[in-house]
Short mmCIF file of C-alpha atoms in Angstrom, two decimals:
data_model
loop_
_atom_site.label_atom_id
_atom_site.label_comp_id
_atom_site.label_asym_id
_atom_site.label_seq_id
_atom_site.Cartn_x
_atom_site.Cartn_y
_atom_site.Cartn_z
CA UNK A 1 78.87 -13.87 -21.97
CA UNK A 2 77.75 -10.49 -20.78
CA UNK A 3 76.93 -8.31 -23.76
CA UNK A 4 78.17 -4.67 -23.65
CA UNK A 5 74.72 -3.39 -22.69
CA UNK A 6 73.12 -1.70 -19.69
CA UNK A 7 70.91 -2.98 -18.10
CA UNK A 8 72.90 -6.27 -18.24
CA UNK A 9 72.10 -8.70 -21.04
CA UNK A 10 73.60 -12.19 -21.07
CA UNK A 11 74.21 -13.88 -24.42
CA UNK A 12 74.73 -17.59 -25.12
CA UNK A 13 73.98 -20.25 -27.68
CA UNK A 14 71.56 -23.07 -26.96
CA UNK A 15 73.35 -26.38 -26.55
CA UNK A 16 70.32 -28.20 -27.98
CA UNK A 17 72.32 -28.02 -31.23
CA UNK A 18 74.48 -30.84 -29.84
CA UNK A 19 73.34 -34.46 -30.01
CA UNK A 20 73.18 -36.72 -26.98
CA UNK A 21 70.74 -37.45 -24.18
CA UNK A 22 73.22 -38.01 -21.36
CA UNK A 23 74.52 -35.09 -19.35
CA UNK A 24 78.08 -36.00 -20.22
CA UNK A 25 77.16 -35.27 -23.85
CA UNK A 26 76.45 -31.67 -22.84
CA UNK A 27 79.61 -31.49 -20.76
CA UNK A 28 81.65 -32.82 -23.68
CA UNK A 29 80.12 -30.13 -25.91
CA UNK A 30 81.12 -27.43 -23.43
CA UNK A 31 84.67 -28.77 -23.24
CA UNK A 32 84.83 -28.88 -27.03
CA UNK A 33 82.57 -26.66 -29.11
CA UNK A 34 81.67 -24.00 -26.53
CA UNK A 35 85.31 -23.61 -25.59
CA UNK A 36 86.28 -23.33 -29.24
CA UNK A 37 83.60 -20.69 -29.86
CA UNK A 38 84.83 -18.68 -26.89
CA UNK A 39 88.40 -18.87 -28.17
CA UNK A 40 87.38 -17.90 -31.72
CA UNK A 41 85.65 -14.81 -30.33
CA UNK A 42 88.59 -13.92 -28.11
CA UNK A 43 86.40 -13.80 -25.00
CA UNK A 44 88.45 -13.73 -21.79
CA UNK A 45 85.63 -13.02 -19.34
CA UNK A 46 83.32 -15.79 -18.02
CA UNK A 47 81.38 -17.37 -20.88
CA UNK A 48 77.66 -18.01 -20.39
CA UNK A 49 76.02 -21.35 -21.16
CA UNK A 50 72.49 -22.29 -22.20
CA UNK A 51 72.20 -26.02 -21.57
CA UNK A 52 69.61 -28.43 -22.95
CA UNK A 53 68.81 -31.03 -20.29
CA UNK A 54 66.31 -33.73 -21.20
CA UNK A 55 64.66 -36.13 -18.79
CA UNK A 56 67.48 -38.69 -18.95
CA UNK A 57 70.19 -36.12 -18.27
CA UNK A 58 68.12 -34.65 -15.44
CA UNK A 59 67.83 -38.05 -13.76
CA UNK A 60 71.62 -38.36 -13.89
CA UNK A 61 72.05 -34.91 -12.34
CA UNK A 62 69.61 -35.68 -9.54
CA UNK A 63 71.76 -38.49 -8.14
CA UNK A 64 75.34 -38.45 -6.94
CA UNK A 65 77.69 -35.50 -7.29
CA UNK A 66 77.47 -34.88 -11.06
CA UNK A 67 75.70 -31.51 -10.75
CA UNK A 68 78.13 -30.27 -8.12
CA UNK A 69 81.12 -31.54 -10.09
CA UNK A 70 79.97 -29.67 -13.20
CA UNK A 71 79.44 -26.49 -11.21
CA UNK A 72 82.97 -26.63 -9.85
CA UNK A 73 84.38 -27.36 -13.31
CA UNK A 74 82.53 -24.36 -14.78
CA UNK A 75 83.90 -22.01 -12.14
CA UNK A 76 87.41 -23.34 -12.61
CA UNK A 77 87.26 -23.03 -16.43
CA UNK A 78 85.52 -19.69 -16.87
CA UNK A 79 81.93 -20.75 -17.63
CA UNK A 80 78.61 -20.00 -15.97
CA UNK A 81 75.09 -21.38 -16.53
CA UNK A 82 72.21 -18.93 -16.54
CA UNK A 83 69.54 -20.54 -18.73
CA UNK A 84 68.19 -23.98 -19.57
CA UNK A 85 66.17 -25.24 -22.51
CA UNK A 86 63.45 -27.32 -20.85
CA UNK A 87 61.39 -27.77 -24.03
CA UNK A 88 62.37 -31.24 -25.36
CA UNK A 89 61.67 -33.84 -22.67
CA UNK A 90 62.98 -36.79 -24.69
CA UNK A 91 65.32 -37.49 -27.60
CA UNK A 92 66.03 -34.48 -29.81
CA UNK A 93 68.53 -35.64 -32.43
CA UNK A 94 69.17 -38.49 -34.84
CA UNK A 95 65.63 -39.86 -35.01
CA UNK A 96 62.18 -38.51 -35.91
CA UNK A 97 61.11 -35.98 -33.32
CA UNK A 98 58.34 -34.05 -35.12
CA UNK A 99 55.32 -33.34 -32.85
CA UNK A 100 56.63 -35.66 -30.10
CA UNK A 101 58.80 -32.73 -28.96
CA UNK A 102 55.71 -31.19 -27.30
CA UNK A 103 54.97 -34.25 -25.16
CA UNK A 104 54.52 -34.66 -22.29
CA UNK A 105 52.76 -31.30 -22.36
CA UNK A 106 51.60 -29.08 -19.51
CA UNK A 107 48.48 -31.18 -18.91
CA UNK A 108 50.78 -34.00 -17.78
CA UNK A 109 52.31 -33.99 -14.27
CA UNK A 110 55.53 -35.37 -15.75
CA UNK A 111 56.12 -31.97 -17.39
CA UNK A 112 55.59 -30.26 -14.02
CA UNK A 113 57.95 -32.58 -12.17
CA UNK A 114 60.60 -32.40 -14.89
CA UNK A 115 60.53 -28.59 -14.85
CA UNK A 116 60.80 -28.45 -11.07
CA UNK A 117 63.81 -30.75 -11.32
CA UNK A 118 65.45 -28.47 -13.89
CA UNK A 119 64.98 -25.52 -11.56
CA UNK A 120 66.56 -27.42 -8.66
CA UNK A 121 69.63 -28.18 -10.77
CA UNK A 122 69.89 -24.65 -12.17
CA UNK A 123 69.79 -23.25 -8.63
CA UNK A 124 73.09 -25.05 -7.95
CA UNK A 125 74.82 -23.45 -10.93
CA UNK A 126 73.33 -19.96 -11.13
CA UNK A 127 75.81 -17.26 -10.10
CA UNK A 128 74.84 -15.28 -7.02
CA UNK A 129 72.70 -12.26 -7.82
CA UNK A 130 71.87 -13.38 -11.35
CA UNK A 131 68.35 -14.28 -12.50
CA UNK A 132 68.01 -17.65 -14.23
CA UNK A 133 65.58 -18.76 -16.92
CA UNK A 134 64.04 -21.97 -18.24
CA UNK A 135 62.16 -22.14 -21.55
CA UNK A 136 59.32 -24.60 -22.00
CA UNK A 137 56.50 -25.92 -24.17
CA UNK A 138 53.71 -23.36 -24.85
CA UNK A 139 51.00 -25.40 -23.20
CA UNK A 140 50.44 -28.22 -25.66
CA UNK A 141 50.44 -29.16 -29.34
CA UNK A 142 47.09 -27.86 -30.61
CA UNK A 143 46.15 -30.86 -32.82
CA UNK A 144 46.26 -33.07 -29.71
CA UNK A 145 43.13 -31.31 -28.38
CA UNK A 146 40.68 -30.61 -31.20
CA UNK A 147 37.38 -30.47 -29.28
CA UNK A 148 36.42 -27.33 -27.36
CA UNK A 149 35.82 -29.30 -24.18
CA UNK A 150 39.23 -30.96 -24.42
CA UNK A 151 40.93 -27.60 -24.95
CA UNK A 152 39.16 -26.11 -21.93
CA UNK A 153 40.21 -29.06 -19.77
CA UNK A 154 43.79 -28.78 -21.08
CA UNK A 155 43.87 -25.08 -20.24
CA UNK A 156 42.70 -25.75 -16.70
CA UNK A 157 45.13 -28.62 -16.14
CA UNK A 158 48.07 -26.69 -17.59
CA UNK A 159 47.26 -23.72 -15.39
CA UNK A 160 47.21 -25.91 -12.30
CA UNK A 161 50.59 -27.47 -13.07
CA UNK A 162 52.16 -24.13 -13.96
CA UNK A 163 50.88 -22.72 -10.68
CA UNK A 164 52.56 -25.53 -8.79
CA UNK A 165 55.83 -24.82 -10.59
CA UNK A 166 55.54 -21.10 -9.79
CA UNK A 167 55.18 -21.91 -6.09
CA UNK A 168 58.15 -24.26 -6.30
CA UNK A 169 60.29 -21.53 -7.89
CA UNK A 170 59.27 -19.08 -5.18
CA UNK A 171 60.16 -21.53 -2.40
CA UNK A 172 63.43 -22.31 -4.16
CA UNK A 173 64.30 -18.60 -4.13
CA UNK A 174 63.58 -18.46 -0.39
CA UNK A 175 65.69 -21.52 0.42
CA UNK A 176 68.63 -21.01 -1.97
CA UNK A 177 68.53 -17.39 -3.10
CA UNK A 178 68.28 -18.52 -6.73
CA UNK A 179 65.80 -16.35 -8.66
CA UNK A 180 64.52 -18.44 -11.58
CA UNK A 181 61.75 -17.71 -14.08
CA UNK A 182 59.92 -20.01 -16.46
CA UNK A 183 59.20 -18.86 -20.02
CA UNK A 184 56.43 -20.34 -22.15
CA UNK A 185 57.66 -20.31 -25.74
CA UNK A 186 54.93 -19.54 -28.32
CA UNK A 187 55.35 -21.76 -31.37
CA UNK A 188 53.32 -22.53 -34.53
CA UNK A 189 50.56 -25.12 -34.15
CA UNK A 190 50.68 -24.98 -30.35
CA UNK A 191 48.19 -23.71 -27.80
CA UNK A 192 50.14 -20.43 -27.77
CA UNK A 193 51.37 -19.30 -31.18
CA UNK A 194 51.90 -15.57 -30.69
CA UNK A 195 52.40 -12.90 -28.06
CA UNK A 196 48.64 -12.23 -28.17
CA UNK A 197 47.96 -15.89 -27.30
CA UNK A 198 50.47 -15.71 -24.46
CA UNK A 199 48.95 -12.49 -23.13
CA UNK A 200 45.49 -14.04 -23.15
CA UNK A 201 46.57 -17.29 -21.48
CA UNK A 202 48.85 -15.72 -18.88
CA UNK A 203 46.32 -13.01 -18.05
CA UNK A 204 43.87 -15.75 -17.15
CA UNK A 205 46.60 -17.74 -15.38
CA UNK A 206 47.68 -14.78 -13.24
CA UNK A 207 44.08 -13.93 -12.33
CA UNK A 208 43.52 -17.54 -11.28
CA UNK A 209 45.91 -17.12 -8.37
CA UNK A 210 44.07 -16.17 -5.21
CA UNK A 211 45.56 -13.44 -3.01
CA UNK A 212 49.35 -13.55 -2.90
CA UNK A 213 49.30 -16.44 -5.37
CA UNK A 214 48.83 -13.99 -8.26
CA UNK A 215 52.06 -12.24 -7.30
CA UNK A 216 53.91 -15.54 -7.18
CA UNK A 217 52.68 -16.44 -10.65
CA UNK A 218 53.61 -13.06 -12.11
CA UNK A 219 57.09 -13.22 -10.59
CA UNK A 220 57.84 -16.73 -11.78
CA UNK A 221 56.12 -17.33 -15.13
CA UNK A 222 56.51 -15.32 -18.31
CA UNK A 223 57.43 -15.75 -21.97
CA UNK A 224 60.38 -16.99 -23.98
CA UNK A 225 60.18 -15.20 -27.34
CA UNK A 226 61.58 -17.03 -30.38
CA UNK A 227 62.12 -14.68 -33.32
CA UNK A 228 61.77 -17.50 -35.88
CA UNK A 229 58.35 -18.31 -34.45
CA UNK A 230 57.42 -14.62 -34.64
CA UNK A 231 58.04 -14.76 -38.38
CA UNK A 232 55.64 -17.68 -38.76
CA UNK A 233 53.05 -15.80 -36.71
CA UNK A 234 53.58 -12.72 -38.94
CA UNK A 235 54.54 -10.78 -35.83
CA UNK A 236 57.18 -8.13 -35.32
CA UNK A 237 59.48 -9.21 -32.46
CA UNK A 238 59.75 -5.60 -31.31
CA UNK A 239 55.96 -5.26 -31.20
CA UNK A 240 55.71 -8.53 -29.31
CA UNK A 241 58.14 -7.32 -26.64
CA UNK A 242 56.25 -4.04 -26.30
CA UNK A 243 52.91 -5.85 -25.98
CA UNK A 244 54.22 -8.19 -23.28
CA UNK A 245 55.62 -5.25 -21.34
CA UNK A 246 52.36 -3.30 -21.63
CA UNK A 247 50.51 -6.25 -20.12
CA UNK A 248 52.93 -6.75 -17.25
CA UNK A 249 54.31 -10.06 -18.53
CA UNK A 250 57.98 -10.84 -18.01
CA UNK A 251 60.04 -11.64 -21.09
CA UNK A 252 62.44 -14.06 -19.45
CA UNK A 253 64.44 -15.02 -22.55
CA UNK A 254 64.63 -14.24 -26.25
CA UNK A 255 65.80 -16.96 -28.61
CA UNK A 256 67.52 -15.38 -31.57
CA UNK A 257 66.67 -17.45 -34.63
CA UNK A 258 65.74 -16.98 -38.27
CA UNK A 259 63.13 -18.87 -40.27
CA UNK A 260 63.49 -20.01 -43.85
CA UNK A 261 61.91 -17.59 -46.34
CA UNK A 262 61.14 -18.69 -49.93
CA UNK A 263 60.23 -16.45 -52.87
CA UNK A 264 58.53 -17.74 -56.04
CA UNK A 265 61.64 -17.21 -58.14
CA UNK A 266 63.36 -19.51 -60.62
CA UNK A 267 64.09 -22.94 -59.14
CA UNK A 268 62.05 -22.34 -55.99
CA UNK A 269 60.58 -25.83 -55.69
CA UNK A 270 63.88 -27.71 -55.98
CA UNK A 271 65.69 -25.29 -53.67
CA UNK A 272 62.94 -25.41 -51.06
CA UNK A 273 62.67 -29.21 -51.19
CA UNK A 274 66.29 -29.52 -50.02
CA UNK A 275 65.04 -28.64 -46.55
CA UNK A 276 62.63 -31.59 -46.27
CA UNK A 277 64.07 -33.92 -43.62
CA UNK A 278 62.63 -36.53 -41.24
CA UNK A 279 63.68 -35.31 -37.79
CA UNK A 280 61.94 -32.01 -36.98
CA UNK A 281 58.52 -30.52 -37.59
CA UNK A 282 58.73 -27.68 -40.12
CA UNK A 283 55.45 -25.79 -39.91
CA UNK A 284 54.98 -23.56 -42.96
CA UNK A 285 52.87 -20.60 -44.03
CA UNK A 286 52.41 -19.66 -47.69
CA UNK A 287 50.87 -16.53 -49.21
CA UNK A 288 51.39 -12.94 -48.13
CA UNK A 289 51.15 -10.95 -44.90
CA UNK A 290 47.62 -11.21 -43.55
CA UNK A 291 46.65 -13.94 -46.01
CA UNK A 292 48.62 -17.04 -45.13
CA UNK A 293 47.75 -20.66 -45.86
CA UNK A 294 49.02 -22.91 -43.09
CA UNK A 295 50.64 -26.33 -43.41
CA UNK A 296 51.73 -28.56 -40.57
CA UNK A 297 54.96 -29.64 -42.30
CA UNK A 298 57.15 -28.63 -45.21
CA UNK A 299 56.46 -31.51 -47.58
CA UNK A 300 52.72 -30.83 -47.45
CA UNK A 301 53.30 -27.14 -48.20
CA UNK A 302 55.48 -27.80 -51.24
CA UNK A 303 53.01 -30.35 -52.63
CA UNK A 304 50.16 -27.84 -52.31
CA UNK A 305 51.96 -24.99 -54.07
CA UNK A 306 51.09 -24.51 -57.73
CA UNK A 307 53.54 -23.85 -60.50
CA UNK A 308 53.41 -21.12 -61.69
CA UNK A 309 53.05 -19.96 -58.08
CA UNK A 310 50.19 -17.79 -56.90
CA UNK A 311 51.87 -16.67 -53.68
CA UNK A 312 54.36 -13.97 -52.66
CA UNK A 313 56.35 -15.71 -49.94
CA UNK A 314 56.58 -18.87 -47.86
CA UNK A 315 58.02 -19.07 -44.37
CA UNK A 316 59.13 -22.37 -42.88
CA UNK A 317 59.94 -23.23 -39.28
CA UNK A 318 63.48 -24.25 -40.09
CA UNK A 319 66.12 -22.39 -38.09
CA UNK A 320 68.87 -21.13 -40.41
CA UNK A 321 72.09 -19.46 -39.19
CA UNK A 322 71.62 -15.84 -38.20
CA UNK A 323 74.44 -14.54 -40.40
CA UNK A 324 73.24 -16.44 -43.49
CA UNK A 325 71.11 -14.14 -45.65
CA UNK A 326 70.55 -16.70 -48.42
CA UNK A 327 70.29 -16.14 -52.15
CA UNK A 328 67.49 -16.43 -54.68
CA UNK A 329 65.09 -18.12 -54.23
CA UNK A 330 65.92 -19.05 -50.60
CA UNK A 331 66.29 -16.34 -47.96
CA UNK A 332 66.07 -15.78 -44.22
CA UNK A 333 63.70 -13.84 -41.96
CA UNK A 334 66.66 -12.48 -39.99
CA UNK A 335 65.76 -8.95 -41.09
CA UNK A 336 62.66 -9.18 -38.84
CA UNK A 337 65.13 -8.50 -36.03
CA UNK A 338 65.25 -4.88 -37.11
CA UNK A 339 66.53 -1.74 -35.41
CA UNK A 340 63.39 -1.41 -33.30
CA UNK A 341 63.93 -4.94 -31.96
CA UNK A 342 67.51 -4.26 -30.92
CA UNK A 343 66.45 -0.99 -29.32
CA UNK A 344 63.95 -2.92 -27.20
CA UNK A 345 66.69 -5.34 -26.17
CA UNK A 346 69.25 -2.65 -25.29
CA UNK A 347 66.61 -0.70 -23.37
CA UNK A 348 66.17 -3.58 -20.95
CA UNK A 349 63.54 -5.50 -22.90
CA UNK A 350 65.03 -8.89 -22.06
CA UNK A 351 67.92 -10.02 -19.80
CA UNK A 352 68.76 -13.25 -21.67
CA UNK A 353 69.57 -13.76 -25.35
CA UNK A 354 70.10 -17.25 -26.74
CA UNK A 355 71.22 -18.07 -30.27
CA UNK A 356 69.20 -21.13 -31.29
CA UNK A 357 70.06 -22.86 -34.56
CA UNK A 358 69.41 -26.44 -33.43
CA UNK A 359 68.89 -27.62 -37.03
CA UNK A 360 72.57 -27.31 -37.95
CA UNK A 361 72.98 -31.08 -38.44
CA UNK A 362 70.12 -31.24 -40.97
CA UNK A 363 70.92 -28.08 -42.97
CA UNK A 364 71.41 -28.66 -46.70
CA UNK A 365 74.96 -28.35 -47.99
CA UNK A 366 75.98 -24.77 -48.62
CA UNK A 367 73.84 -23.18 -45.89
CA UNK A 368 76.27 -21.70 -43.39
CA UNK A 369 79.71 -23.12 -42.61
CA UNK A 370 80.83 -26.71 -42.46
CA UNK A 371 82.06 -26.54 -38.86
CA UNK A 372 79.57 -25.88 -36.07
CA UNK A 373 82.00 -23.81 -33.99
CA UNK A 374 82.73 -21.61 -36.99
CA UNK A 375 79.03 -21.09 -37.72
CA UNK A 376 78.25 -20.28 -34.09
CA UNK A 377 81.13 -17.80 -33.97
CA UNK A 378 79.70 -15.95 -36.96
CA UNK A 379 76.26 -15.94 -35.30
CA UNK A 380 77.72 -14.38 -32.15
CA UNK A 381 79.44 -11.73 -34.25
CA UNK A 382 76.18 -11.04 -36.09
CA UNK A 383 74.43 -10.39 -32.77
CA UNK A 384 77.26 -8.38 -31.23
CA UNK A 385 77.56 -6.19 -34.32
CA UNK A 386 73.89 -5.26 -34.12
CA UNK A 387 74.05 -4.49 -30.43
CA UNK A 388 77.12 -2.34 -31.05
CA UNK A 389 75.47 -0.42 -33.88
CA UNK A 390 72.53 0.50 -31.64
CA UNK A 391 74.78 1.55 -28.78
CA UNK A 392 76.91 3.73 -31.05
CA UNK A 393 73.98 5.42 -32.78
#
């Protein structure tokens, strides 16, 4: 949907919250949950979609008339697609994903080809005159390249493949009119963890384009900012947006998400342990601002924490519903999306907002609502209320 903001901001939820690797699984989710969310909100204007298309679904869309059929159905039923989640290449639900979600990474030509394919499909669905976005892996999973020489080679290879995608996006714009941008999404334990990492990498990437190539790269590649990941990086989302803008880097999409925050209050260990689950990687930092101990997953962090605790806070990469503030000893980092953040957004800081609480199926009982459509509706309201409060101030 188009949020009541100028310059225009389009708001959606990421359909990576729905299980299924076939494209018909996404289509079924649109017919069901997305339609129910729209109806709960009372939205009568066209309703924006943020699809998650893995490699299997992409292969289905690249043959036959499936992509065209979906585009016609969307127009006939009041939906439009403006952004894709191109992060998970393979299975994303119902089985251990963990660090496999980052592979193939940007050193692998399969990631390049997959991303080009996503852009081709999005160009068929993107409304005329609207810019589209695709979010992607922030280079690679850092523990996969531990030696300096390997990291340097990975950086070079990733830059080459990203450059090829940038050229593809530019040619696609010339041939179809579809303006699409790719956003690298900084994430804990990856090659790019923060806006500073992204600025460093993309500055080098842009400079590596000879002549007009630099302009192509700047037009087509930028950042997807995830506010949960900002919390793990101890970074203000508003400051991150300002830093990207100051360095001439496009913020192509912002994923609105909240991390799990734990305080060393009564019952902290038992309450925190409820979030241990086998599917996703839950990177964790423990300590205090500026003095964090880092753990690659939640179970390791809990095991390492003493009782009585000698830390002020723990933050875990576990997306919790935006409207859920928690209660002692478990909270949310949603307050990191403060007034300054929303002012950046309403001032044209980012054209695409995407609610991303993909962990709904593995949330402990009592966190959020029981029905996904109900929870998503409350998340939309949470976002719209904050946009409205800024606009009315």
